[in-house]
CSV table of C-alpha atoms in Angstrom, one decimal:
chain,number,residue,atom,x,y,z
A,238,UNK,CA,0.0,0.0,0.0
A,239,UNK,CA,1.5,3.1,-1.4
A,240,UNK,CA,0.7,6.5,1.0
A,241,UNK,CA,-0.7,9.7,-1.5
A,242,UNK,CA,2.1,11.5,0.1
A,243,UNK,CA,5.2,9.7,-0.9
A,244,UNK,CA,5.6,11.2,-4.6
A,245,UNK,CA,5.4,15.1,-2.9
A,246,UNK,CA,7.8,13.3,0.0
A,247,UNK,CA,10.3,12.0,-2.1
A,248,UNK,CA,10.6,15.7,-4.8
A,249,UNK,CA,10.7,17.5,-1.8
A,250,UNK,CA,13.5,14.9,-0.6
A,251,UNK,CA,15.4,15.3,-3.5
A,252,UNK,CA,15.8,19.1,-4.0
A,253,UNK,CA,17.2,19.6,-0.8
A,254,UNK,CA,18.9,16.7,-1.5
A,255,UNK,CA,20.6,18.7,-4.8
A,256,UNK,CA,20.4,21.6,-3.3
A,257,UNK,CA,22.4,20.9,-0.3
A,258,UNK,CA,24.9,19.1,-2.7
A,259,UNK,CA,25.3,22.3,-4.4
A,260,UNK,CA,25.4,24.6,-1.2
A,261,UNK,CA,28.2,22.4,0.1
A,262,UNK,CA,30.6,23.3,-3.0
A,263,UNK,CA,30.4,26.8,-1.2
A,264,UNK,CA,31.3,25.6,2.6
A,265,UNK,CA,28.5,27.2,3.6
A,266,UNK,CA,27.8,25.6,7.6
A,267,UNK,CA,24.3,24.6,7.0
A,268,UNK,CA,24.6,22.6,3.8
A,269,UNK,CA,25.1,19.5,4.9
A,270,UNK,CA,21.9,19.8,7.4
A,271,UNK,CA,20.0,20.4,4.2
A,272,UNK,CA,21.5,17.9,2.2
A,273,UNK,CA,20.8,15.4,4.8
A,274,UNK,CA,17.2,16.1,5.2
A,275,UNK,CA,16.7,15.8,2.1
A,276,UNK,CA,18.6,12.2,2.1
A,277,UNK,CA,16.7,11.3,4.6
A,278,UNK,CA,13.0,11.9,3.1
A,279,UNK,CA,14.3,10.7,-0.2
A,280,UNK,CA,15.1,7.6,1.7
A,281,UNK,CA,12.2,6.7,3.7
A,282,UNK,CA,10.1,7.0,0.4
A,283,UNK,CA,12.4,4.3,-1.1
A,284,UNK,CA,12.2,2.3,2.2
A,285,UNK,CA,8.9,2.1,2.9
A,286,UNK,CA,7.7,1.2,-0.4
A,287,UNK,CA,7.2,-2.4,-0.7
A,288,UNK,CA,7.4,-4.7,-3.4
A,289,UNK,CA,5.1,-7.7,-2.8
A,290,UNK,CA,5.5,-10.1,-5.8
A,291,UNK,CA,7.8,-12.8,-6.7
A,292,UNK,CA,10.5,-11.5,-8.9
A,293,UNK,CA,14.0,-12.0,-8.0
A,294,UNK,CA,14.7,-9.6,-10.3
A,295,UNK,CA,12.9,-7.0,-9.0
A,296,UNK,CA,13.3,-7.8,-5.6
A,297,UNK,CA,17.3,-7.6,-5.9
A,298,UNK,CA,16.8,-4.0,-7.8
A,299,UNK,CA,15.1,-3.1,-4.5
A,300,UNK,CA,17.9,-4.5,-2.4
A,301,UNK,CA,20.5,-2.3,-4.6
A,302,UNK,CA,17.8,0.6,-4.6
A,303,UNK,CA,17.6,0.8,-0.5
A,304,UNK,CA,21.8,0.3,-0.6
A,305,UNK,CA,21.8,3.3,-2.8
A,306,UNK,CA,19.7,5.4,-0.3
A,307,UNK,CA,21.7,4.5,2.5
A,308,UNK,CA,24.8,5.8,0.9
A,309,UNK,CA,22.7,8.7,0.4
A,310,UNK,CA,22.1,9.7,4.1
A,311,UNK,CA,25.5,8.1,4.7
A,312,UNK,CA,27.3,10.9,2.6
A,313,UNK,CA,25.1,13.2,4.4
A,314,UNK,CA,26.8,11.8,7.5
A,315,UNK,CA,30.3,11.9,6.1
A,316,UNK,CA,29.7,15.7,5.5
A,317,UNK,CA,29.2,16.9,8.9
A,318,UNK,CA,31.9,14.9,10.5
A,319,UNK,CA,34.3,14.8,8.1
A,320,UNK,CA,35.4,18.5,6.3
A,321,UNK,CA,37.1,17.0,3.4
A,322,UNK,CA,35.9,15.6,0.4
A,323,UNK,CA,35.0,11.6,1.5
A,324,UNK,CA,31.6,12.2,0.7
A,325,UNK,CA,31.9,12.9,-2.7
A,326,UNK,CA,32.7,9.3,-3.3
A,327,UNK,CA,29.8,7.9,-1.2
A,328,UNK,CA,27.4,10.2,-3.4
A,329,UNK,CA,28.7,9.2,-6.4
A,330,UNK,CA,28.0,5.4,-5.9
A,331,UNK,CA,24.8,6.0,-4.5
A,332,UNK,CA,23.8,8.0,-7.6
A,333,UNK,CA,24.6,5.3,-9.4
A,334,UNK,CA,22.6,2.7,-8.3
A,335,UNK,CA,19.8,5.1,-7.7
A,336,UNK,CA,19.9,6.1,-11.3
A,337,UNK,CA,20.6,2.4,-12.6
A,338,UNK,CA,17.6,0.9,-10.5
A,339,UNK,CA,15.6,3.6,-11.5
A,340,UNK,CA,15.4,2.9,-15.2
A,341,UNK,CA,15.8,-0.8,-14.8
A,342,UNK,CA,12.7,-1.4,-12.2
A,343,UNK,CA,10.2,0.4,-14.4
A,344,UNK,CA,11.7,-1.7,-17.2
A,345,UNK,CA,11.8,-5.8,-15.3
A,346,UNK,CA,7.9,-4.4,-13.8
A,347,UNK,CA,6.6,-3.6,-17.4
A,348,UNK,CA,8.1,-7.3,-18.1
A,349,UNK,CA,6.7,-8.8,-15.5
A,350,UNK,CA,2.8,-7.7,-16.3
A,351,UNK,CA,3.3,-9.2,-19.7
């Protein structure tokens, strides 16, 4: 059961997830607060959405989709205790497997209603 909320949740996560990304280029104190909010929402969307069926497919894109937005809060993390640039890593591999699961679970789901 999908809540009405989560697509508004999850935009809402995301562009303070960008735009404390982009504030932090600055050094500005309070980016990584933003950014981390913003991880956070983005990441209890992807958490708390089930998938029910069968597919191993799926369900591993899932598995790789959750990893993804852990990393995501992780880096948030990594930016307030850290002061160097670890995080930029962390971001970079969760972006990844958010962006690969992204086109790929649409894509196996379509599959599997044929």
């Amino acid at each position: 059961m999908t809540n009405k909320y989560y697509p508004a949740i999850s935009v809402i996560g995301a562009i303070l997830l960008l735009g404390g990304a982009i504030i932090q280029i600055t050094q500005a104190v309070w980016a990584p607060y933003v950014y981390l909010v913003g991880a956070i929402l983005f990441a209890y969307v992807q958490v708390t959405d089930r998938y029910e069926g069968a597919n191993l497919i799926i369900r591993r894109l899932r598995r790789q989709q959750m990893l993804g937005a852990a990393l995501l809060v992780l880096a948030g993390v990594m930016m307030i205790l850290w002061h160097r640039n670890e995080w930029i890593l962390c971001l970079t591999i969760a972006a990844i497997l958010e962006l690969y699961t992204a086109f790929r679970i649409p894509q196996e789901e379509q599959k599997e209603k044929q």
